[in-house]
PDB file of C-alpha atoms in Angstrom:
ATOM      1  CA  MET A  23      17.455  -2.807  -9.432  1.00 39.00           C
ATOM      2  CA  CYS A  24      18.268   0.906  -9.783  1.00 39.00           C
ATOM      3  CA  TYR A  25      15.472   3.392  -9.138  1.00 36.00           C
ATOM      4  CA  ASN A  26      16.637   6.353 -11.201  1.00 35.00           C
ATOM      5  CA  GLU A  27      13.046   7.073 -12.160  1.00 40.00           C
ATOM      6  CA  VAL A  28       9.912   7.126 -10.059  1.00 41.00           C
ATOM      7  CA  MET A  29       8.937   3.562  -9.168  1.00 50.00           C
ATOM      8  CA  ASP A  30       6.927   1.701 -11.779  1.00 64.00           C
ATOM      9  CA  ILE A  31       5.354  -1.445 -10.375  1.00 71.00           C
ATOM     10  CA  THR A  32       5.460  -3.137 -13.780  1.00 69.00           C
ATOM     11  CA  THR A  33       9.257  -3.212 -13.524  1.00 73.00           C
ATOM     12  CA  LEU A  34       9.202  -5.441 -10.441  1.00 74.00           C
ATOM     13  CA  PRO A  35      10.170  -9.089 -10.969  1.00 81.00           C
ATOM     14  CA  ASN A  36       7.266 -11.535 -11.244  1.00 85.00           C
ATOM     15  CA  TRP A  37       8.057 -13.205  -7.922  1.00 86.00           C
ATOM     16  CA  GLU A  38       7.694  -9.849  -6.113  1.00 83.00           C
ATOM     17  CA  LEU A  39       4.359  -9.271  -7.836  1.00 87.00           C
ATOM     18  CA  TRP A  40       3.148 -12.725  -6.736  1.00 91.00           C
ATOM     19  CA  VAL A  41       4.255 -11.984  -3.147  1.00 89.00           C
ATOM     20  CA  LEU A  42       2.368  -8.668  -3.338  1.00 87.00           C
ATOM     21  CA  LEU A  43      -0.690 -10.549  -4.605  1.00 91.00           C
ATOM     22  CA  ILE A  44      -0.530 -13.114  -1.769  1.00 92.00           C
ATOM     23  CA  VAL A  45      -0.059 -10.405   0.870  1.00 89.00           C
ATOM     24  CA  GLY A  46      -2.992  -8.535  -0.663  1.00 91.00           C
ATOM     25  CA  VAL A  47      -5.252 -11.596  -0.399  1.00 93.00           C
ATOM     26  CA  LEU A  48      -4.202 -12.096   3.226  1.00 91.00           C
ATOM     27  CA  LEU A  49      -4.994  -8.462   4.066  1.00 89.00           C
ATOM     28  CA  LEU A  50      -8.236  -8.533   2.075  1.00 92.00           C
ATOM     29  CA  PHE A  51      -9.809 -11.489   3.850  1.00 92.00           C
ATOM     30  CA  CYS A  52      -8.018 -11.738   7.222  1.00 88.00           C
ATOM     31  CA  GLY A  53      -7.027  -8.155   8.010  1.00 85.00           C
ATOM     32  CA  TYR A  54      -9.016  -7.718  11.224  1.00 85.00           C
ATOM     33  CA  ARG A  55      -8.216 -11.176  12.598  1.00 85.00           C
ATOM     34  CA  ILE A  56      -4.514 -10.545  12.190  1.00 83.00           C
ATOM     35  CA  LYS A  57      -4.648  -6.785  12.683  1.00 80.00           C
ATOM     36  CA  LYS A  58      -1.247  -6.431  14.367  1.00 79.00           C
ATOM     37  CA  ILE A  59       0.394  -8.390  11.544  1.00 83.00           C
ATOM     38  CA  ALA A  60      -1.783  -6.561   9.010  1.00 80.00           C
ATOM     39  CA  PHE A  61      -0.713  -3.204  10.442  1.00 79.00           C
ATOM     40  CA  PHE A  62       2.924  -4.293  10.227  1.00 84.00           C
ATOM     41  CA  ILE A  63       2.493  -5.420   6.589  1.00 80.00           C
ATOM     42  CA  ILE A  64       0.573  -2.309   5.518  1.00 78.00           C
ATOM     43  CA  TRP A  65       3.022   0.064   7.186  1.00 82.00           C
ATOM     44  CA  PHE A  66       5.926  -1.879   5.709  1.00 86.00           C
ATOM     45  CA  LEU A  67       4.405  -1.542   2.215  1.00 80.00           C
ATOM     46  CA  LEU A  68       3.790   2.180   2.745  1.00 81.00           C
ATOM     47  CA  GLY A  69       7.351   2.765   3.999  1.00 85.00           C
ATOM     48  CA  TYR A  70       8.799   0.673   1.180  1.00 85.00           C
ATOM     49  CA  THR A  71       6.773   2.611  -1.407  1.00 81.00           C
ATOM     50  CA  ILE A  72       7.738   5.990   0.069  1.00 82.00           C
ATOM     51  CA  MET A  73      11.417   5.039  -0.043  1.00 87.00           C
ATOM     52  CA  MET A  74      11.035   3.862  -3.628  1.00 83.00           C
ATOM     53  CA  TYR A  75       9.661   7.293  -4.531  1.00 81.00           C
ATOM     54  CA  LEU A  76      12.568   8.958  -2.671  1.00 84.00           C
ATOM     55  CA  MET A  77      15.274   6.822  -4.310  1.00 86.00           C
ATOM     56  CA  PRO A  78      15.672   9.061  -7.405  1.00 86.00           C
ATOM     57  CA  MET A  79      16.387  12.050  -5.140  1.00 85.00           C
ATOM     58  CA  LEU A  80      18.822  10.036  -3.007  1.00 87.00           C
ATOM     59  CA  ASN A  81      20.523   8.757  -6.173  1.00 88.00           C
ATOM     60  CA  THR A  82      20.953  12.338  -7.397  1.00 88.00           C
ATOM     61  CA  TYR A  83      22.473  13.694  -4.186  1.00 89.00           C
ATOM     62  CA  PHE A  84      24.420  10.599  -3.134  1.00 88.00           C
ATOM     63  CA  PRO A  85      26.201   8.968  -6.100  1.00 87.00           C
ATOM     64  CA  GLU A  86      27.543   6.213  -3.838  1.00 86.00           C
ATOM     65  CA  ILE A  87      23.969   5.029  -3.287  1.00 85.00           C
ATOM     66  CA  ALA A  88      23.161   5.204  -7.002  1.00 84.00           C
ATOM     67  CA  GLU A  89      26.173   3.043  -7.846  1.00 88.00           C
ATOM     68  CA  SER A  90      25.515   0.365  -5.213  1.00 85.00           C
ATOM     69  CA  SER A  91      22.891  -2.274  -5.891  1.00 85.00           C
ATOM     70  CA  LEU A  92      23.071  -3.222  -2.193  1.00 88.00           C
ATOM     71  CA  TRP A  93      21.941   0.266  -1.124  1.00 87.00           C
ATOM     72  CA  GLN A  94      19.303   0.280  -3.864  1.00 85.00           C
ATOM     73  CA  MET A  95      17.825  -2.867  -2.351  1.00 85.00           C
ATOM     74  CA  LEU A  96      18.344  -2.154   1.384  1.00 89.00           C
ATOM     75  CA  LEU A  97      17.094   1.437   1.667  1.00 89.00           C
ATOM     76  CA  PRO A  98      13.479   0.699   0.635  1.00 88.00           C
ATOM     77  CA  ILE A  99      13.448  -2.316   2.978  1.00 89.00           C
ATOM     78  CA  ALA A 100      14.824  -0.167   5.816  1.00 91.00           C
ATOM     79  CA  GLY A 101      12.167   2.489   5.169  1.00 89.00           C
ATOM     80  CA  GLY A 102       9.506  -0.194   5.217  1.00 88.00           C
ATOM     81  CA  LEU A 103      10.768  -1.699   8.464  1.00 90.00           C
ATOM     82  CA  LEU A 104      11.018   1.704  10.128  1.00 87.00           C
ATOM     83  CA  LEU A 105       7.388   2.554   9.405  1.00 84.00           C
ATOM     84  CA  ALA A 106       6.253  -1.015  10.116  1.00 84.00           C
ATOM     85  CA  LEU A 107       7.743  -0.971  13.619  1.00 82.00           C
ATOM     86  CA  MET A 108       6.054   2.348  14.346  1.00 77.00           C
ATOM     87  CA  GLY A 109       2.707   1.200  12.956  1.00 72.00           C
ATOM     88  CA  PHE A 110       2.853  -2.075  14.851  1.00 68.00           C
ATOM     89  CA  SER A 111       2.865  -0.340  18.218  1.00 68.00           C
ATOM     90  CA  ILE A 112       0.356   2.529  17.966  1.00 76.00           C
ATOM     91  CA  GLU A 113      -3.118   1.262  16.983  1.00 73.00           C
ATOM     92  CA  LYS A 114      -5.153   4.469  16.573  1.00 79.00           C
ATOM     93  CA  LEU A 115      -2.336   6.249  14.770  1.00 79.00           C
ATOM     94  CA  CYS A 116      -1.936   3.108  12.723  1.00 76.00           C
ATOM     95  CA  VAL A 117      -5.589   2.976  11.612  1.00 79.00           C
ATOM     96  CA  GLY A 118      -5.648   6.705  10.857  1.00 85.00           C
ATOM     97  CA  GLY A 119      -2.365   6.465   8.990  1.00 83.00           C
ATOM     98  CA  ILE A 120      -3.494   3.450   6.988  1.00 80.00           C
ATOM     99  CA  CYS A 121      -6.718   5.207   5.986  1.00 85.00           C
ATOM    100  CA  PHE A 122      -4.745   8.312   5.013  1.00 89.00           C
ATOM    101  CA  GLY A 123      -1.893   6.441   3.308  1.00 85.00           C
ATOM    102  CA  VAL A 124      -4.043   4.041   1.292  1.00 83.00           C
ATOM    103  CA  THR A 125      -6.308   6.886   0.148  1.00 87.00           C
ATOM    104  CA  VAL A 126      -3.354   9.024  -0.938  1.00 87.00           C
ATOM    105  CA  ALA A 127      -1.610   6.071  -2.605  1.00 84.00           C
ATOM    106  CA  MET A 128      -4.706   5.156  -4.618  1.00 82.00           C
ATOM    107  CA  VAL A 129      -5.288   8.726  -5.806  1.00 85.00           C
ATOM    108  CA  VAL A 130      -1.607   9.303  -6.672  1.00 82.00           C
ATOM    109  CA  ASN A 131      -1.266   5.928  -8.396  1.00 78.00           C
ATOM    110  CA  TYR A 132      -4.325   6.480 -10.564  1.00 78.00           C
ATOM    111  CA  PHE A 133      -4.292  10.250 -11.193  1.00 85.00           C
ATOM    112  CA  GLY A 134      -0.598  11.139 -10.828  1.00 79.00           C
ATOM    113  CA  THR A 135       1.387  13.577  -8.709  1.00 77.00           C
ATOM    114  CA  ASP A 136       0.164  16.895 -10.076  1.00 84.00           C
ATOM    115  CA  ILE A 137      -0.413  19.394  -7.293  1.00 86.00           C
ATOM    116  CA  GLN A 138      -4.215  19.425  -7.616  1.00 88.00           C
ATOM    117  CA  PHE A 139      -4.328  15.631  -7.238  1.00 87.00           C
ATOM    118  CA  LEU A 140      -1.954  15.728  -4.254  1.00 85.00           C
ATOM    119  CA  VAL A 141      -4.181  18.305  -2.556  1.00 90.00           C
ATOM    120  CA  LEU A 142      -7.280  16.230  -3.333  1.00 90.00           C
ATOM    121  CA  ALA A 143      -5.536  13.082  -2.069  1.00 89.00           C
ATOM    122  CA  GLY A 144      -4.514  14.865   1.137  1.00 90.00           C
ATOM    123  CA  ILE A 145      -8.030  16.162   1.809  1.00 92.00           C
ATOM    124  CA  LEU A 146      -9.626  12.776   1.133  1.00 92.00           C
ATOM    125  CA  GLY A 147      -6.945  11.083   3.229  1.00 91.00           C
ATOM    126  CA  VAL A 148      -7.574  13.363   6.225  1.00 92.00           C
ATOM    127  CA  PHE A 149     -11.321  12.675   6.061  1.00 92.00           C
ATOM    128  CA  ALA A 150     -10.704   8.928   5.769  1.00 89.00           C
ATOM    129  CA  ALA A 151      -8.288   9.042   8.732  1.00 89.00           C
ATOM    130  CA  GLY A 152     -10.749  10.988  10.885  1.00 89.00           C
ATOM    131  CA  ILE A 153     -13.562   8.563  10.172  1.00 87.00           C
ATOM    132  CA  GLY A 154     -11.213   5.636  10.714  1.00 83.00           C
ATOM    133  CA  VAL A 155     -10.109   6.722  14.179  1.00 83.00           C
ATOM    134  CA  THR A 156     -13.684   7.333  15.370  1.00 84.00           C
ATOM    135  CA  MET A 157     -14.871   3.901  14.207  1.00 86.00           C
ATOM    136  CA  MET A 158     -11.986   1.502  14.955  1.00 82.00           C
ATOM    137  CA  LYS A 159     -13.374  -1.959  14.078  1.00 86.00           C
ATOM    138  CA  PRO A 160     -15.221  -0.970  10.884  1.00 88.00           C
ATOM    139  CA  ALA A 161     -12.303   1.235   9.887  1.00 84.00           C
ATOM    140  CA  THR A 162      -9.803  -1.561  10.501  1.00 83.00           C
ATOM    141  CA  VAL A 163     -11.886  -3.975   8.430  1.00 90.00           C
ATOM    142  CA  ILE A 164     -12.381  -1.510   5.580  1.00 89.00           C
ATOM    143  CA  ALA A 165      -8.793  -0.205   5.703  1.00 85.00           C
ATOM    144  CA  THR A 166      -7.254  -3.677   5.619  1.00 88.00           C
ATOM    145  CA  SER A 167      -9.673  -4.701   2.862  1.00 93.00           C
ATOM    146  CA  GLY A 168      -8.813  -1.546   0.923  1.00 90.00           C
ATOM    147  CA  ALA A 169      -5.079  -2.095   1.384  1.00 87.00           C
ATOM    148  CA  GLY A 170      -5.435  -5.719   0.285  1.00 92.00           C
ATOM    149  CA  ALA A 171      -7.548  -4.714  -2.702  1.00 93.00           C
ATOM    150  CA  TYR A 172      -4.969  -2.078  -3.643  1.00 89.00           C
ATOM    151  CA  ALA A 173      -2.096  -4.568  -3.477  1.00 89.00           C
ATOM    152  CA  ILE A 174      -4.053  -7.156  -5.468  1.00 93.00           C
ATOM    153  CA  THR A 175      -5.092  -4.599  -8.080  1.00 92.00           C
ATOM    154  CA  LEU A 176      -1.518  -3.392  -8.613  1.00 89.00           C
ATOM    155  CA  ALA A 177      -0.191  -6.948  -8.832  1.00 91.00           C
ATOM    156  CA  VAL A 178      -2.923  -8.159 -11.208  1.00 93.00           C
ATOM    157  CA  LEU A 179      -2.553  -5.164 -13.530  1.00 91.00           C
ATOM    158  CA  ALA A 180       1.223  -5.629 -13.615  1.00 90.00           C
ATOM    159  CA  LEU A 181       1.110  -9.415 -14.062  1.00 91.00           C
ATOM    160  CA  PHE A 182      -1.561  -9.325 -16.752  1.00 90.00           C
ATOM    161  CA  ALA A 183      -0.562  -6.412 -18.965  1.00 86.00           C
ATOM    162  CA  SER A 184      -3.444  -7.105 -21.351  1.00 89.00           C
ATOM    163  CA  ILE A 185      -5.924  -5.785 -18.750  1.00 89.00           C
ATOM    164  CA  ASP A 186      -6.709  -2.132 -19.496  1.00 89.00           C
ATOM    165  CA  GLU A 187      -5.853  -0.190 -16.317  1.00 85.00           C
ATOM    166  CA  SER A 188      -7.949   2.832 -17.284  1.00 85.00           C
ATOM    167  CA  VAL A 189     -11.049   0.625 -17.487  1.00 90.00           C
ATOM    168  CA  TRP A 190     -10.497  -1.948 -14.730  1.00 91.00           C
ATOM    169  CA  TYR A 191      -8.543  -0.163 -11.947  1.00 89.00           C
ATOM    170  CA  TRP A 192     -11.524   1.224  -9.994  1.00 90.00           C
ATOM    171  CA  PRO A 193     -13.903  -1.701 -10.591  1.00 94.00           C
ATOM    172  CA  ILE A 194     -11.279  -4.172  -9.322  1.00 94.00           C
ATOM    173  CA  MET A 195     -10.371  -1.926  -6.362  1.00 91.00           C
ATOM    174  CA  GLY A 196     -13.959  -1.215  -5.382  1.00 93.00           C
ATOM    175  CA  GLY A 197     -15.234  -4.735  -5.941  1.00 96.00           C
ATOM    176  CA  LEU A 198     -12.442  -6.372  -3.971  1.00 96.00           C
ATOM    177  CA  THR A 199     -12.752  -3.858  -1.120  1.00 95.00           C
ATOM    178  CA  VAL A 200     -16.485  -4.550  -0.818  1.00 96.00           C
ATOM    179  CA  ILE A 201     -16.028  -8.333  -1.007  1.00 96.00           C
ATOM    180  CA  GLY A 202     -13.163  -8.302   1.505  1.00 95.00           C
ATOM    181  CA  SER A 203     -15.084  -6.040   3.896  1.00 94.00           C
ATOM    182  CA  LEU A 204     -18.193  -8.232   3.749  1.00 95.00           C
ATOM    183  CA  VAL A 205     -16.166 -11.391   4.366  1.00 94.00           C
ATOM    184  CA  GLN A 206     -14.320  -9.791   7.289  1.00 93.00           C
ATOM    185  CA  PHE A 207     -17.494  -8.387   8.882  1.00 92.00           C
ATOM    186  CA  LYS A 208     -19.155 -11.809   8.533  1.00 93.00           C
ATOM    187  CA  THR A 209     -16.215 -13.750   9.993  1.00 91.00           C
ATOM    188  CA  THR A 210     -15.451 -11.322  12.860  1.00 88.00           C
ATOM    189  CA  LYS A 211     -18.946 -10.706  14.244  1.00 83.00           C
ATOM    190  CA  ARG A 212     -18.037 -11.905  17.718  1.00 80.00           C
ATOM    191  CA  LEU A 213     -14.585 -10.308  17.858  1.00 74.00           C
ATOM    192  CA  SER A 214     -14.126  -6.882  19.386  1.00 65.00           C
TER     193      SER A 214
END
């Protein structure tokens, strides 16, 4: 797959969307119980997504990369693994980064990359990261639920094109985040 344009999730093959959906469900309901794995998955997805957004620039400046399907496939995976390994090892940075990254990704995905939305996303992301670091367990539960809800929402909207994104994006995101958070808080009462 060649990423000459900014990544569009609807162009991913169905099997990748189903994997995204399954990973989202895992994060949504089991994020705190498997927090090290969840951190690895979330950071991998963030790194993969960032590399996907950088691929058009790399393709412009490095024609060898643009012409090679191997590089087109490996570079996003390498970016994902690089961030995943970092996120796996540093818990507070990881929670703050997840809160920031998921907030920015949701705002950019829904509203676009105009400068005013990037500034808004950055401000909201910093606040979310600050709150997340001061309240680790609740932040981990909510962040993993939010990341799972985000992955599920993207996969569902791409798999079922008849669903109107402008109407259902935020209700699906919000509803799933609340449900996932409640389930995780209920099932992890005795865990610290």
